[in-house]
Short mmCIF file of C-alpha atoms in Angstrom, two decimals:
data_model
loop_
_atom_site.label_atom_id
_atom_site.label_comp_id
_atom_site.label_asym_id
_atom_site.label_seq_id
_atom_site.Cartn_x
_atom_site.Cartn_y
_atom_site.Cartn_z
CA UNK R 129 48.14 32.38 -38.52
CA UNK R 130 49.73 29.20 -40.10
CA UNK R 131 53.43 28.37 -41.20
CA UNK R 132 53.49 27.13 -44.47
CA UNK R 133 56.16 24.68 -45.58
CA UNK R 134 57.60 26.10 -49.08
CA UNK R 135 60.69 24.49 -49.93
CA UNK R 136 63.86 26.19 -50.27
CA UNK R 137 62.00 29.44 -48.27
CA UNK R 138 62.03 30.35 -44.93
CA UNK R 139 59.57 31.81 -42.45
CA UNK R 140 56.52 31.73 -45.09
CA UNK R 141 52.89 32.01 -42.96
CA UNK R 142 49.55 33.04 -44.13
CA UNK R 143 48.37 35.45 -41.38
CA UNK R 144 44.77 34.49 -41.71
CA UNK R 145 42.36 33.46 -38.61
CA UNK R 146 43.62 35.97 -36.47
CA UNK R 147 40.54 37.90 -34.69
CA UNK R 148 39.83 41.46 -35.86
CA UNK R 149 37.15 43.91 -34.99
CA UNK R 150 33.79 42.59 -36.94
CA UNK R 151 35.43 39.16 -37.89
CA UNK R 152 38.91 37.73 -38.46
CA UNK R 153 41.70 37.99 -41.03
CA UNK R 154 40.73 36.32 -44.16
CA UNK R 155 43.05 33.41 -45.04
CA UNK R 156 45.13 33.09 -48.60
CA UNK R 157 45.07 36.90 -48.72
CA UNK R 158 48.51 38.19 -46.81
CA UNK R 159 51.21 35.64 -46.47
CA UNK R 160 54.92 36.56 -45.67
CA UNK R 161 57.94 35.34 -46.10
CA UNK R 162 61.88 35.28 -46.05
CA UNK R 163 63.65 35.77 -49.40
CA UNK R 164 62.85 33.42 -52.14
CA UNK R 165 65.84 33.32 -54.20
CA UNK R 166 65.81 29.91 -52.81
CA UNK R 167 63.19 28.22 -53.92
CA UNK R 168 63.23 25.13 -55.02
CA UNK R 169 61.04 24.04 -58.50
CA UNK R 170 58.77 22.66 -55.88
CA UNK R 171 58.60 25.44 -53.61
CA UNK R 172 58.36 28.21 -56.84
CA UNK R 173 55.59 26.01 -58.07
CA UNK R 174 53.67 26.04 -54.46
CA UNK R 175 53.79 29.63 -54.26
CA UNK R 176 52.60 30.59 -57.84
CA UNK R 177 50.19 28.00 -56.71
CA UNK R 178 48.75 30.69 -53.53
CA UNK R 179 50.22 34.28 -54.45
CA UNK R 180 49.51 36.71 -57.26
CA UNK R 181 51.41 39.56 -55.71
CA UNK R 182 55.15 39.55 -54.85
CA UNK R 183 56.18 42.71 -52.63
CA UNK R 184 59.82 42.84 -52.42
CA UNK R 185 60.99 44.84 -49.63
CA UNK R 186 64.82 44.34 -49.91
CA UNK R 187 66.70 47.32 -51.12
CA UNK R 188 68.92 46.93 -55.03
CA UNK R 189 72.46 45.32 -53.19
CA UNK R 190 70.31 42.56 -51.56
CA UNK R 191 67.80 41.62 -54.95
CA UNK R 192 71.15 41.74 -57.36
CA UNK R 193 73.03 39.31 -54.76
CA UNK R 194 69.90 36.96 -54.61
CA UNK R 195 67.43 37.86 -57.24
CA UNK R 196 63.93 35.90 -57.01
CA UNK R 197 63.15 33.66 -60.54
CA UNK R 198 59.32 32.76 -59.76
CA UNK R 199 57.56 33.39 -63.09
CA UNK R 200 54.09 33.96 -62.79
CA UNK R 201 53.26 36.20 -59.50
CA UNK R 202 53.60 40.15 -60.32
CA UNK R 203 56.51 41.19 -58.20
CA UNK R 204 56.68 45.44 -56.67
CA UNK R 205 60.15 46.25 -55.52
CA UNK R 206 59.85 48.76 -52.90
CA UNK R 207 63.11 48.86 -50.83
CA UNK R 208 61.99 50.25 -47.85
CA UNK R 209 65.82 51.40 -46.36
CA UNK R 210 67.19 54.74 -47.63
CA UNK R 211 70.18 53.49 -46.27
CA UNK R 212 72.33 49.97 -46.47
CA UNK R 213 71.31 47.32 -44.25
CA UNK R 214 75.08 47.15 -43.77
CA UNK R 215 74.80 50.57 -42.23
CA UNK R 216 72.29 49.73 -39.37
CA UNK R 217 75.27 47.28 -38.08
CA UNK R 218 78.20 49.79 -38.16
CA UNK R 219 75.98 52.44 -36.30
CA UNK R 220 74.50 49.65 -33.67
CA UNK R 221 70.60 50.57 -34.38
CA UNK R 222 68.83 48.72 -32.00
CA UNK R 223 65.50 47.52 -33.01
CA UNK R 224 63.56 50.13 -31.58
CA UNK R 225 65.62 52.75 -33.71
CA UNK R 226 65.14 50.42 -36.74
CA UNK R 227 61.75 50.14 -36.61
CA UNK R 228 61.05 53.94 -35.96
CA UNK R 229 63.48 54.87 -38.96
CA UNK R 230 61.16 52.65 -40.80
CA UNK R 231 58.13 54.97 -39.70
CA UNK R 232 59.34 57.99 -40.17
CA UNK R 233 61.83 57.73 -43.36
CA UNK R 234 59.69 55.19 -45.50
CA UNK R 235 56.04 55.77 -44.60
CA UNK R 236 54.90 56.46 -48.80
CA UNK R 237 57.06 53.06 -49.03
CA UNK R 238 55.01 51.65 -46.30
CA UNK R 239 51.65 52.66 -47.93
CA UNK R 240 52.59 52.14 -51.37
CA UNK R 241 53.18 48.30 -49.96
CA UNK R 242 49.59 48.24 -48.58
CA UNK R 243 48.09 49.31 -51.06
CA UNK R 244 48.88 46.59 -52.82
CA UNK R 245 47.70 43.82 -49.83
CA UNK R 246 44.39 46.55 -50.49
CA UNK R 247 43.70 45.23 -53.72
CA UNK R 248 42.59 41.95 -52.32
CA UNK R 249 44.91 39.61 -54.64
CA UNK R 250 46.80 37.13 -52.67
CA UNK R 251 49.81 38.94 -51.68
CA UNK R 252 53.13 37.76 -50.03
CA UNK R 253 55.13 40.19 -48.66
CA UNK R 254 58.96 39.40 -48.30
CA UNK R 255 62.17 41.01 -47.29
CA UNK R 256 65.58 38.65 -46.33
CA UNK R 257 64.39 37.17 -43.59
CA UNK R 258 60.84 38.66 -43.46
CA UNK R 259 61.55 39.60 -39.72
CA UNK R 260 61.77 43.72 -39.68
CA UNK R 261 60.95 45.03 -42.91
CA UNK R 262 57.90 42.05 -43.39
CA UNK R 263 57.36 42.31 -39.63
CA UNK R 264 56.92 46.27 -39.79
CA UNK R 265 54.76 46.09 -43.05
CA UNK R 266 52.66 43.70 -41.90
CA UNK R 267 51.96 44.59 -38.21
CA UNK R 268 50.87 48.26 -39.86
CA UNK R 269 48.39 46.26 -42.30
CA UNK R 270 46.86 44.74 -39.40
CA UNK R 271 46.80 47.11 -36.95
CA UNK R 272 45.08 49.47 -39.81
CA UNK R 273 42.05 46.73 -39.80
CA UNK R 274 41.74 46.15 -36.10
CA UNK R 275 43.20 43.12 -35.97
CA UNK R 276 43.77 41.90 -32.63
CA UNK R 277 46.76 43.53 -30.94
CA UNK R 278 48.20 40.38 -28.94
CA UNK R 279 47.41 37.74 -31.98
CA UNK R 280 50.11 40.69 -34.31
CA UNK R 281 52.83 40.87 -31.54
CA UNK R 282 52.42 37.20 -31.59
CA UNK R 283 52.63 36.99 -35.63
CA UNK R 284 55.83 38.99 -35.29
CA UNK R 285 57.54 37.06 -32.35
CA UNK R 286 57.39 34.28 -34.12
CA UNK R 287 59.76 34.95 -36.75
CA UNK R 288 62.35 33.88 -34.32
CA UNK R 289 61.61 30.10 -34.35
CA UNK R 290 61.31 30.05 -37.78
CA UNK R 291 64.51 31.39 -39.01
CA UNK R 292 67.44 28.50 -39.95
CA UNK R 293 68.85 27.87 -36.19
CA UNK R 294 72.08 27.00 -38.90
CA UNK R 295 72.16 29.89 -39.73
CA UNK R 296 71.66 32.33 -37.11
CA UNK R 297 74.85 30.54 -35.38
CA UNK R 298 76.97 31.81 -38.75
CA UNK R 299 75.40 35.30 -38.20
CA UNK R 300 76.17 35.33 -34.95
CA UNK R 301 79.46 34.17 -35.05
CA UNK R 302 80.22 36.46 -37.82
CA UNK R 303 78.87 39.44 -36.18
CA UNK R 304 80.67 38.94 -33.11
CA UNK R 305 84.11 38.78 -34.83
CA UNK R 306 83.11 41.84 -37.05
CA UNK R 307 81.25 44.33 -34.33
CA UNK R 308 82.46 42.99 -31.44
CA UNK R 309 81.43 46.31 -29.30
CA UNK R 310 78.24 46.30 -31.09
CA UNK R 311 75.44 45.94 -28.45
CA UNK R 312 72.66 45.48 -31.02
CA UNK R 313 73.79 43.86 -34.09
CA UNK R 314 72.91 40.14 -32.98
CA UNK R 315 69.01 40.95 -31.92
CA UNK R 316 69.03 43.36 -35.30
CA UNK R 317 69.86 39.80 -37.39
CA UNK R 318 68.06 37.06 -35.40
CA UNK R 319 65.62 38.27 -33.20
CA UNK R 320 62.22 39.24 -32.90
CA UNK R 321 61.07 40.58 -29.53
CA UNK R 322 57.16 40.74 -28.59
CA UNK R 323 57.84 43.78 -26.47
CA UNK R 324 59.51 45.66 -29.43
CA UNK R 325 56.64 45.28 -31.33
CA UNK R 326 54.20 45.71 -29.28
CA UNK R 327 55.88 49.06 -28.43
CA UNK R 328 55.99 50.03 -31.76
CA UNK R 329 52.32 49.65 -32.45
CA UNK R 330 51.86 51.84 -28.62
CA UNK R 331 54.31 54.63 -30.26
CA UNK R 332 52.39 54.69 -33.44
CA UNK R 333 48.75 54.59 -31.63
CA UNK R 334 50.35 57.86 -29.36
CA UNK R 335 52.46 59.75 -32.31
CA UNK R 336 49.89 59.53 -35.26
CA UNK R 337 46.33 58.50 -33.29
CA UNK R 338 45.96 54.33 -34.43
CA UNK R 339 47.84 52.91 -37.20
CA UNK R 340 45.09 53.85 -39.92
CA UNK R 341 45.69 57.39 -39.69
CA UNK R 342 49.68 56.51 -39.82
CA UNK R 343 48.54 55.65 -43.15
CA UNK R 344 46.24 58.44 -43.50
CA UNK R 345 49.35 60.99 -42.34
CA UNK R 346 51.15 59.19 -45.25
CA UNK R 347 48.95 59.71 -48.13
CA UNK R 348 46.38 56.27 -47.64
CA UNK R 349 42.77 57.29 -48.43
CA UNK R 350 39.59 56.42 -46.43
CA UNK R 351 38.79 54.83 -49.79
CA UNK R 352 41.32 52.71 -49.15
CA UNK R 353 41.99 51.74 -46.07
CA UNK R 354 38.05 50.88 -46.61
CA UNK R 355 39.06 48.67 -49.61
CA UNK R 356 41.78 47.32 -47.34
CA UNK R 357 39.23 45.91 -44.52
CA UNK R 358 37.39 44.78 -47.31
CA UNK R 359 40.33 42.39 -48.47
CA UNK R 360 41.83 41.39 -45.37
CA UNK R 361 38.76 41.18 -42.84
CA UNK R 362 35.66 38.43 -42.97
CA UNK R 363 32.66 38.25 -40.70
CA UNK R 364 33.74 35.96 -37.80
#
């Protein structure tokens, strides 16, 4: 995988080069990112420069507060909470819940997003922060081609380092003073755990056999998921 530097975006990589049964991920095909509302002319210009496929993950609230301007790139909204992402703080979801919500209440949301990396276009996949809708999304993708398990966990983990250290401190700050019982809400806004997802990927591999049939279970033909390891995988 490689961190890109887009200006005014954070935690944009191209997850290309990682090993995956017959070959490797194919690079300039699946990049993700943070929102991109920010983007400077620079950084809008760089990424219509590398993506033809925006997949918004962030649900109406989130887009209308910070809607992305980057003419060019076709963009899919496909919010992938049925509820508010305010909600997940008031109720203290931990990550583990989140990410199993995410499973079981979005999955046609899930495959209608990878069908779209399927098509073989370069394809960034974004949500706010591009840590647990991206991270979900993503991992799935990969685990659905074989990619190697330790080189996804490590794709996801690293969304920690990469988010504004600026502004996790406000988030945290602000999170203590509004859920101050809350035992969850700081790891559900800054961090991303190698354990959760690698326990994610486990639960999926023993609820639904391997993360293609997830797919499968959730409407994804063989057709496709062929065409999928067609886009994202390249003899080694």
């Amino acid at each position: 995988m490689t961190v890109l530097h887009i200006d005014g975006v954070n935690n944009v990589r191209d997850v290309g080069g990682m090993p995956a049964r017959g070959g490797r991920i194919r690079s300039g095909v699946l990049m993700r990112s943070g929102q991109l509302s920010g983007a400077t002319t620079a950084g809008a210009e760089a990424l219509r420069q590398r993506i033809a496929h925006i997949v918004d993950l962030r649900d109406g609230e989130e887009v209308a507060v910070e809607p992305t301007e980057i003419p060019g790139p076709d963009t899919t909204h496909l919010p992938l909470f049925l509820g508010s992402v305010r909600s997940f703080f008031e109720e203290d979801t931990s990550l583990e819940e989140l990410y199993l919500h995410l499973l079981e209440e979005s999955g046609d949301r899930l495959v209608a997003a990878i069908r779209i990396i399927a098509q073989g276009e370069p394809t960034l996949v974004h949500c706010t922060v591009g840590k647990d809708r991206t991270g979900v999304t993503v991992a799935l993708a990969l685990a659905a081609v074989e990619a190697d398990r330790d080189a996804i966990v490590a794709d996801y983990a690293l969304t920690e380092s990469q988010l504004p250290p600026e502004r996790s401190r406000r988030i945290v700050a602000y999170l203590r003073a509004q859920h101050p019982e809350a035992v969850h809400a700081i790891a559900l806004a800054t961090e991303s755990p190698a354990p959760v997802m690698r326990a994610l990927l486990e639960s999926v591999d023993e609820r639904w056999g391997s993360a293609a049939d997830y797919l499968r279970a959730n409407g994804m033909t063989d057709a496709e998921l062929d065409a999928l390891r067609g886009s994202l995988v390249e003899p080694a």
